[in-house]
Amino acid sequence: MTGDAGAWPVDPDTLAAVQRRLGAARPPPWEPATGHTVAASYVCFARGLRGPGAGGDPGWAGAAVKRPGSRSESVVAHGPAGWAYEPGLLALREGPLRAAAVASLPFPGDVLLVDATGRDHPRRAGLALHLGAALGVPSVGVTDRPLLAAGTPPAQGRCSSTALLVDGEVVGYLLRTRPGVRAVVVHAAWRTTAQVAVAVVLGATRRMRTPQPLREARRAARAARGASG
DNA sequence: GCGACAG
DNA sequence: ATCTTGTCGC
C-alpha cells in the first residue's frame, strides 16, 4: 500500500519530484472511528549544533503509540541526519530516521502525528504528509508555526480555531488547545483533511498544549539522547 | 540583494 | 532543532 511513495530521496531535486507527486496524489480520505489509536513521531538532535546543522548530525527519532485503556509504548531510533535543515526539504534531513522509528513500534496506530507541516508546503507535501505516505498510514501535522500559510489568531477559548489557506485550499487550522495559551498549528497531511486533523489533535490532547502521543515521542527521544550522547 | 523560512 | 535569560503559572 506504500508503493514508491515510500522512497526517501537523498538529493533536493529528487525529493522535490517526489513531493510534487505526493502533493498531487488524491488518496482515499480517512476519518477517525471510536477507539482509534494514535501514534506520533518526533526528532531531536545533539546539543550544540549551529544554525541549520549539517548532514551527519547525530539524531534521535522517538515514536510512541497509545491505544485507549492501555499504557503508551515508545521506541527510539538513533542515526545520522541526511542533510542540513532547509525549509521545504525537511524530509532529506529527518525522513529515514523517523520512518525507522515508527516502523519499529509494536503496532502501527490508526493515525500518525508528526511535528511538521503537511499540505502547507511549496509542493503540498511537507514531512508529515510524506511520512504518512511512506508508511502507508494516515497522518496529521502539528507545529508551532506555519511554513507558507498565513492566518489570524483564534479567540482565546479552548477549541477556537481559524483556517489557514494556501492557494484557496484550507491546509490547516490555528487551534487553541488550551484557553489563553498560544495556538498550535494543525496540518492536513496524508489522507486527512484539515478538519479531520483538528478532531484528531483535540482527541489526543489532555492537559498540555500539544497532543499526548507527540509529548511521549519527544520524551523518549530526549531520554535516549541523554543516555548516549 | 536581503531577509524569511516546518525542524 | 538548540541556546539562554527572564517571567508566569500550577
Short mmCIF file of N, CA, C and O in Angstrom, two decimals, chain A residues 103-199:
data_model
loop_
_atom_site.label_atom_id
_atom_site.label_comp_id
_atom_site.label_asym_id
_atom_site.label_seq_id
_atom_site.Cartn_x
_atom_site.Cartn_y
_atom_site.Cartn_z
N ALA A 103 8.38 2.50 12.23
CA ALA A 103 8.25 1.11 11.76
C ALA A 103 8.58 0.10 12.85
O ALA A 103 8.17 -1.06 12.77
N SER A 104 9.33 0.52 13.86
CA SER A 104 9.71 -0.42 14.92
C SER A 104 8.74 -0.41 16.11
O SER A 104 8.95 -1.11 17.09
N LEU A 105 7.66 0.37 16.00
CA LEU A 105 6.64 0.33 17.05
C LEU A 105 5.98 -1.05 17.07
O LEU A 105 5.89 -1.72 16.04
N PRO A 106 5.51 -1.50 18.25
CA PRO A 106 4.86 -2.81 18.35
C PRO A 106 3.59 -2.92 17.50
O PRO A 106 3.25 -4.00 17.04
N PHE A 107 2.90 -1.83 17.29
CA PHE A 107 1.78 -1.80 16.35
C PHE A 107 1.71 -0.40 15.77
O PHE A 107 2.15 0.57 16.40
N PRO A 108 1.19 -0.27 14.55
CA PRO A 108 1.36 0.97 13.80
C PRO A 108 0.50 2.15 14.24
O PRO A 108 0.92 3.30 14.08
N GLY A 109 -0.66 1.91 14.80
CA GLY A 109 -1.56 3.02 15.08
C GLY A 109 -2.44 3.31 13.88
O GLY A 109 -2.07 3.01 12.74
N ASP A 110 -3.59 3.90 14.11
CA ASP A 110 -4.53 4.21 13.02
C ASP A 110 -4.18 5.53 12.33
O ASP A 110 -4.52 5.73 11.16
N VAL A 111 -3.53 6.43 13.08
CA VAL A 111 -3.16 7.74 12.52
C VAL A 111 -1.87 8.18 13.20
O VAL A 111 -1.63 7.88 14.37
N LEU A 112 -1.02 8.90 12.45
CA LEU A 112 0.30 9.29 12.93
C LEU A 112 0.41 10.80 13.05
O LEU A 112 0.17 11.54 12.09
N LEU A 113 0.79 11.28 14.24
CA LEU A 113 1.04 12.71 14.46
C LEU A 113 2.52 12.99 14.23
O LEU A 113 3.37 12.27 14.71
N VAL A 114 2.80 14.07 13.51
CA VAL A 114 4.19 14.42 13.16
C VAL A 114 4.39 15.91 13.42
O VAL A 114 3.54 16.73 13.05
N ASP A 115 5.53 16.28 14.01
CA ASP A 115 5.80 17.70 14.24
C ASP A 115 6.41 18.32 12.98
O ASP A 115 7.59 18.65 12.93
N ALA A 116 5.58 18.47 11.97
CA ALA A 116 5.99 19.05 10.69
C ALA A 116 4.70 19.42 9.94
O ALA A 116 3.61 19.03 10.35
N THR A 117 4.85 20.15 8.86
CA THR A 117 3.65 20.54 8.10
C THR A 117 3.23 19.42 7.16
O THR A 117 3.94 18.43 6.95
N GLY A 118 2.05 19.57 6.59
CA GLY A 118 1.53 18.61 5.62
C GLY A 118 1.35 19.29 4.28
O GLY A 118 2.28 19.44 3.50
N ARG A 119 0.14 19.75 4.01
CA ARG A 119 -0.12 20.42 2.72
C ARG A 119 0.32 21.88 2.73
O ARG A 119 0.33 22.52 1.67
N ASP A 120 0.66 22.40 3.87
CA ASP A 120 1.27 23.74 3.96
C ASP A 120 2.74 23.62 3.58
O ASP A 120 3.62 23.48 4.44
N HIS A 121 3.00 23.65 2.29
CA HIS A 121 4.33 23.33 1.77
C HIS A 121 4.39 23.80 0.31
O HIS A 121 3.37 23.78 -0.39
N PRO A 122 5.58 24.22 -0.19
CA PRO A 122 5.68 24.70 -1.57
C PRO A 122 5.15 23.71 -2.60
O PRO A 122 4.64 24.11 -3.64
N ARG A 123 5.30 22.41 -2.33
CA ARG A 123 4.81 21.38 -3.27
C ARG A 123 3.69 20.56 -2.66
O ARG A 123 3.39 19.46 -3.10
N ARG A 124 3.08 21.10 -1.60
CA ARG A 124 1.92 20.48 -0.94
C ARG A 124 2.24 19.12 -0.33
O ARG A 124 1.37 18.27 -0.19
N ALA A 125 3.48 18.93 0.05
CA ALA A 125 3.87 17.63 0.61
C ALA A 125 4.98 17.81 1.64
O ALA A 125 6.11 17.36 1.45
N GLY A 126 4.64 18.43 2.77
CA GLY A 126 5.56 18.53 3.89
C GLY A 126 5.81 17.16 4.51
O GLY A 126 5.19 16.16 4.13
N LEU A 127 6.73 17.13 5.48
CA LEU A 127 7.19 15.84 6.01
C LEU A 127 6.08 15.05 6.70
O LEU A 127 6.09 13.81 6.68
N ALA A 128 5.10 15.71 7.29
CA ALA A 128 4.01 14.97 7.92
C ALA A 128 3.24 14.17 6.88
O ALA A 128 2.89 13.00 7.09
N LEU A 129 3.00 14.77 5.72
CA LEU A 129 2.31 14.07 4.63
C LEU A 129 3.20 12.98 4.04
O LEU A 129 2.78 11.84 3.83
N HIS A 130 4.47 13.31 3.82
CA HIS A 130 5.41 12.36 3.21
C HIS A 130 5.59 11.11 4.09
O HIS A 130 5.59 9.98 3.59
N LEU A 131 5.73 11.33 5.39
CA LEU A 131 5.94 10.20 6.30
C LEU A 131 4.72 9.28 6.32
O LEU A 131 4.85 8.05 6.32
N GLY A 132 3.53 9.86 6.35
CA GLY A 132 2.33 9.05 6.30
C GLY A 132 2.23 8.23 5.02
O GLY A 132 1.92 7.05 5.04
N ALA A 133 2.55 8.87 3.90
CA ALA A 133 2.51 8.17 2.61
C ALA A 133 3.55 7.06 2.56
O ALA A 133 3.27 5.95 2.10
N ALA A 134 4.75 7.34 3.06
CA ALA A 134 5.83 6.36 3.02
C ALA A 134 5.49 5.13 3.85
O ALA A 134 5.86 4.01 3.50
N LEU A 135 4.79 5.34 4.96
CA LEU A 135 4.47 4.24 5.87
C LEU A 135 3.09 3.66 5.62
O LEU A 135 2.70 2.68 6.25
N GLY A 136 2.33 4.29 4.74
CA GLY A 136 1.00 3.78 4.45
C GLY A 136 0.02 3.98 5.58
O GLY A 136 -0.85 3.14 5.80
N VAL A 137 0.14 5.10 6.31
CA VAL A 137 -0.76 5.37 7.43
C VAL A 137 -1.24 6.82 7.35
O VAL A 137 -0.47 7.72 7.02
N PRO A 138 -2.50 7.08 7.64
CA PRO A 138 -3.00 8.46 7.67
C PRO A 138 -2.19 9.29 8.65
O PRO A 138 -1.78 8.79 9.70
N SER A 139 -1.95 10.57 8.33
CA SER A 139 -1.09 11.38 9.18
C SER A 139 -1.65 12.79 9.37
O SER A 139 -2.47 13.26 8.58
N VAL A 140 -1.17 13.44 10.43
CA VAL A 140 -1.58 14.79 10.79
C VAL A 140 -0.34 15.54 11.25
O VAL A 140 0.49 14.97 11.97
N GLY A 141 -0.18 16.78 10.85
CA GLY A 141 0.96 17.58 11.28
C GLY A 141 0.59 18.50 12.43
O GLY A 141 -0.53 19.01 12.50
N VAL A 142 1.53 18.72 13.35
CA VAL A 142 1.34 19.67 14.46
C VAL A 142 2.63 20.46 14.61
O VAL A 142 3.68 19.89 14.90
N THR A 143 2.57 21.78 14.39
CA THR A 143 3.77 22.62 14.52
C THR A 143 3.46 23.88 15.33
O THR A 143 2.31 24.16 15.66
N ASP A 144 4.51 24.64 15.61
CA ASP A 144 4.36 25.91 16.32
C ASP A 144 3.97 27.03 15.38
O ASP A 144 3.36 28.01 15.79
N ARG A 145 4.37 26.90 14.10
CA ARG A 145 4.04 27.95 13.14
C ARG A 145 3.91 27.37 11.75
O ARG A 145 4.44 26.31 11.45
N PRO A 146 3.21 28.07 10.87
CA PRO A 146 3.05 27.58 9.50
C PRO A 146 4.34 27.74 8.71
O PRO A 146 5.25 28.46 9.13
N LEU A 147 4.42 27.05 7.58
CA LEU A 147 5.55 27.22 6.68
C LEU A 147 5.25 28.32 5.67
O LEU A 147 5.97 29.30 5.57
N LEU A 148 4.17 28.18 4.94
CA LEU A 148 3.76 29.16 3.94
C LEU A 148 2.50 29.91 4.32
O LEU A 148 2.35 31.09 4.04
N ALA A 149 1.56 29.20 4.91
CA ALA A 149 0.22 29.73 5.13
C ALA A 149 0.21 30.84 6.16
O ALA A 149 1.04 30.88 7.06
N ALA A 150 -0.72 31.75 6.01
CA ALA A 150 -0.90 32.82 6.99
C ALA A 150 -2.33 32.77 7.51
O ALA A 150 -3.25 32.36 6.81
N GLY A 151 -2.50 33.19 8.76
CA GLY A 151 -3.83 33.20 9.34
C GLY A 151 -3.91 34.17 10.48
O GLY A 151 -2.89 34.69 10.93
N THR A 152 -5.13 34.44 10.93
CA THR A 152 -5.33 35.33 12.06
C THR A 152 -5.49 34.49 13.33
O THR A 152 -6.04 33.39 13.27
N PRO A 153 -5.01 34.99 14.47
CA PRO A 153 -5.10 34.22 15.71
C PRO A 153 -6.55 33.91 16.07
O PRO A 153 -7.43 34.77 15.91
N PRO A 154 -6.81 32.70 16.57
CA PRO A 154 -8.17 32.34 17.00
C PRO A 154 -8.51 33.00 18.33
O PRO A 154 -7.63 33.54 19.02
N ALA A 155 -9.79 32.97 18.71
CA ALA A 155 -10.23 33.51 20.00
C ALA A 155 -9.53 32.75 21.13
O ALA A 155 -8.92 31.71 20.92
N GLN A 156 -9.66 33.29 22.36
CA GLN A 156 -8.88 32.76 23.49
C GLN A 156 -9.40 31.43 24.04
O GLN A 156 -8.67 30.70 24.69
N GLY A 157 -10.67 31.12 23.82
CA GLY A 157 -11.25 29.93 24.41
C GLY A 157 -10.76 28.63 23.82
O GLY A 157 -10.32 28.59 22.67
N ARG A 158 -10.80 27.54 24.62
CA ARG A 158 -10.37 26.23 24.14
C ARG A 158 -11.21 25.82 22.92
O ARG A 158 -12.43 26.05 22.88
N CYS A 159 -10.54 25.21 21.94
CA CYS A 159 -11.14 24.70 20.71
C CYS A 159 -11.45 25.79 19.69
O CYS A 159 -11.97 25.49 18.62
N SER A 160 -11.12 27.05 20.02
CA SER A 160 -11.26 28.09 18.99
C SER A 160 -10.24 27.83 17.89
O SER A 160 -9.12 27.42 18.16
N SER A 161 -10.65 28.11 16.65
CA SER A 161 -9.72 27.86 15.55
C SER A 161 -9.99 28.82 14.40
O SER A 161 -11.07 29.38 14.28
N THR A 162 -8.95 29.03 13.58
CA THR A 162 -9.09 29.82 12.35
C THR A 162 -8.37 29.07 11.23
O THR A 162 -7.36 28.41 11.45
N ALA A 163 -8.92 29.18 10.03
CA ALA A 163 -8.39 28.42 8.89
C ALA A 163 -7.09 29.01 8.36
O ALA A 163 -6.87 30.23 8.41
N LEU A 164 -6.23 28.15 7.84
CA LEU A 164 -5.01 28.54 7.14
C LEU A 164 -5.15 28.12 5.69
O LEU A 164 -5.43 26.95 5.40
N LEU A 165 -4.98 29.08 4.78
CA LEU A 165 -5.17 28.78 3.36
C LEU A 165 -3.89 28.95 2.55
O LEU A 165 -3.09 29.85 2.81
N VAL A 166 -3.73 28.08 1.58
CA VAL A 166 -2.70 28.22 0.56
C VAL A 166 -3.38 28.04 -0.79
O VAL A 166 -3.98 26.99 -1.04
N ASP A 167 -3.33 29.05 -1.62
CA ASP A 167 -3.98 28.97 -2.94
C ASP A 167 -5.45 28.62 -2.84
O ASP A 167 -5.98 27.84 -3.63
N GLY A 168 -6.12 29.17 -1.83
CA GLY A 168 -7.54 28.91 -1.67
C GLY A 168 -7.89 27.57 -1.05
O GLY A 168 -9.06 27.29 -0.80
N GLU A 169 -6.88 26.74 -0.79
CA GLU A 169 -7.12 25.45 -0.14
C GLU A 169 -6.92 25.59 1.36
O GLU A 169 -5.93 26.18 1.80
N VAL A 170 -7.84 25.02 2.16
CA VAL A 170 -7.65 25.01 3.62
C VAL A 170 -6.64 23.91 3.94
O VAL A 170 -6.95 22.72 3.87
N VAL A 171 -5.42 24.31 4.26
CA VAL A 171 -4.34 23.35 4.52
C VAL A 171 -4.16 23.06 6.00
O VAL A 171 -3.43 22.14 6.38
N GLY A 172 -4.81 23.84 6.85
CA GLY A 172 -4.66 23.61 8.28
C GLY A 172 -5.48 24.60 9.08
O GLY A 172 -6.24 25.40 8.52
N TYR A 173 -5.33 24.52 10.41
CA TYR A 173 -6.00 25.44 11.31
C TYR A 173 -5.05 25.89 12.40
O TYR A 173 -4.22 25.10 12.88
N LEU A 174 -5.17 27.14 12.81
CA LEU A 174 -4.62 27.56 14.09
C LEU A 174 -5.63 27.12 15.14
O LEU A 174 -6.82 27.44 15.04
N LEU A 175 -5.18 26.37 16.13
CA LEU A 175 -6.09 25.76 17.09
C LEU A 175 -5.66 26.06 18.52
O LEU A 175 -4.53 25.78 18.92
N ARG A 176 -6.59 26.59 19.29
CA ARG A 176 -6.34 26.89 20.70
C ARG A 176 -6.68 25.63 21.50
O ARG A 176 -7.84 25.36 21.80
N THR A 177 -5.65 24.86 21.87
CA THR A 177 -5.91 23.62 22.61
C THR A 177 -6.09 23.87 24.10
O THR A 177 -6.65 23.04 24.81
N ARG A 178 -5.57 25.03 24.59
CA ARG A 178 -5.74 25.41 26.00
C ARG A 178 -6.14 26.87 26.04
O ARG A 178 -5.61 27.69 25.29
N PRO A 179 -7.05 27.23 26.94
CA PRO A 179 -7.53 28.60 26.99
C PRO A 179 -6.40 29.59 27.25
O PRO A 179 -5.61 29.40 28.17
N GLY A 180 -6.33 30.63 26.44
CA GLY A 180 -5.37 31.69 26.69
C GLY A 180 -3.93 31.37 26.34
O GLY A 180 -3.06 32.23 26.46
N VAL A 181 -3.66 30.12 25.94
CA VAL A 181 -2.29 29.71 25.62
C VAL A 181 -2.11 29.78 24.10
O VAL A 181 -3.06 29.60 23.34
N ARG A 182 -0.89 30.06 23.66
CA ARG A 182 -0.58 30.18 22.24
C ARG A 182 -1.14 28.99 21.44
O ARG A 182 -1.03 27.83 21.83
N ALA A 183 -1.73 29.31 20.30
CA ALA A 183 -2.36 28.28 19.46
C ALA A 183 -1.30 27.37 18.84
O ALA A 183 -0.16 27.79 18.59
N VAL A 184 -1.66 26.12 18.58
CA VAL A 184 -0.83 25.22 17.79
C VAL A 184 -1.30 25.28 16.34
O VAL A 184 -2.42 25.71 16.05
N VAL A 185 -0.44 24.88 15.42
CA VAL A 185 -0.81 24.81 14.02
C VAL A 185 -1.06 23.34 13.68
O VAL A 185 -0.18 22.49 13.86
N VAL A 186 -2.27 23.04 13.23
CA VAL A 186 -2.68 21.68 12.90
C VAL A 186 -2.76 21.56 11.38
O VAL A 186 -3.38 22.41 10.72
N HIS A 187 -2.11 20.52 10.82
CA HIS A 187 -1.96 20.42 9.37
C HIS A 187 -2.66 19.21 8.76
O HIS A 187 -2.47 18.08 9.23
N ALA A 188 -3.43 19.44 7.71
CA ALA A 188 -3.89 18.35 6.85
C ALA A 188 -2.66 17.68 6.25
O ALA A 188 -1.71 18.35 5.84
N ALA A 189 -2.67 16.34 6.21
CA ALA A 189 -1.49 15.64 5.68
C ALA A 189 -1.93 14.45 4.84
O ALA A 189 -2.78 14.61 3.96
N TRP A 190 -1.40 13.25 5.10
CA TRP A 190 -1.70 12.10 4.25
C TRP A 190 -3.09 11.54 4.58
O TRP A 190 -3.32 11.08 5.70
N ARG A 191 -4.00 11.62 3.66
CA ARG A 191 -5.37 11.10 3.77
C ARG A 191 -6.21 11.83 4.81
O ARG A 191 -7.27 11.32 5.22
N THR A 192 -5.76 13.01 5.28
CA THR A 192 -6.56 13.74 6.26
C THR A 192 -6.85 15.15 5.78
O THR A 192 -5.99 15.82 5.23
N THR A 193 -8.07 15.57 5.99
CA THR A 193 -8.43 16.97 5.75
C THR A 193 -8.02 17.80 6.97
O THR A 193 -7.73 17.26 8.04
N ALA A 194 -8.01 19.11 6.80
CA ALA A 194 -7.68 19.98 7.92
C ALA A 194 -8.70 19.81 9.06
O ALA A 194 -8.33 19.84 10.24
N GLN A 195 -9.96 19.60 8.71
CA GLN A 195 -10.99 19.43 9.73
C GLN A 195 -10.79 18.14 10.52
O GLN A 195 -10.91 18.11 11.75
N VAL A 196 -10.48 17.06 9.81
CA VAL A 196 -10.20 15.78 10.49
C VAL A 196 -8.94 15.91 11.35
O VAL A 196 -8.87 15.38 12.47
N ALA A 197 -7.95 16.64 10.85
CA ALA A 197 -6.72 16.84 11.62
C ALA A 197 -7.02 17.50 12.97
O ALA A 197 -6.47 17.11 14.00
N VAL A 198 -7.90 18.50 12.96
CA VAL A 198 -8.28 19.17 14.21
C VAL A 198 -8.95 18.19 15.16
O VAL A 198 -8.64 18.15 16.37
N ALA A 199 -9.85 17.36 14.65
CA ALA A 199 -10.55 16.38 15.50
C ALA A 199 -9.56 15.40 16.12
O ALA A 199 -9.66 15.06 17.31
#
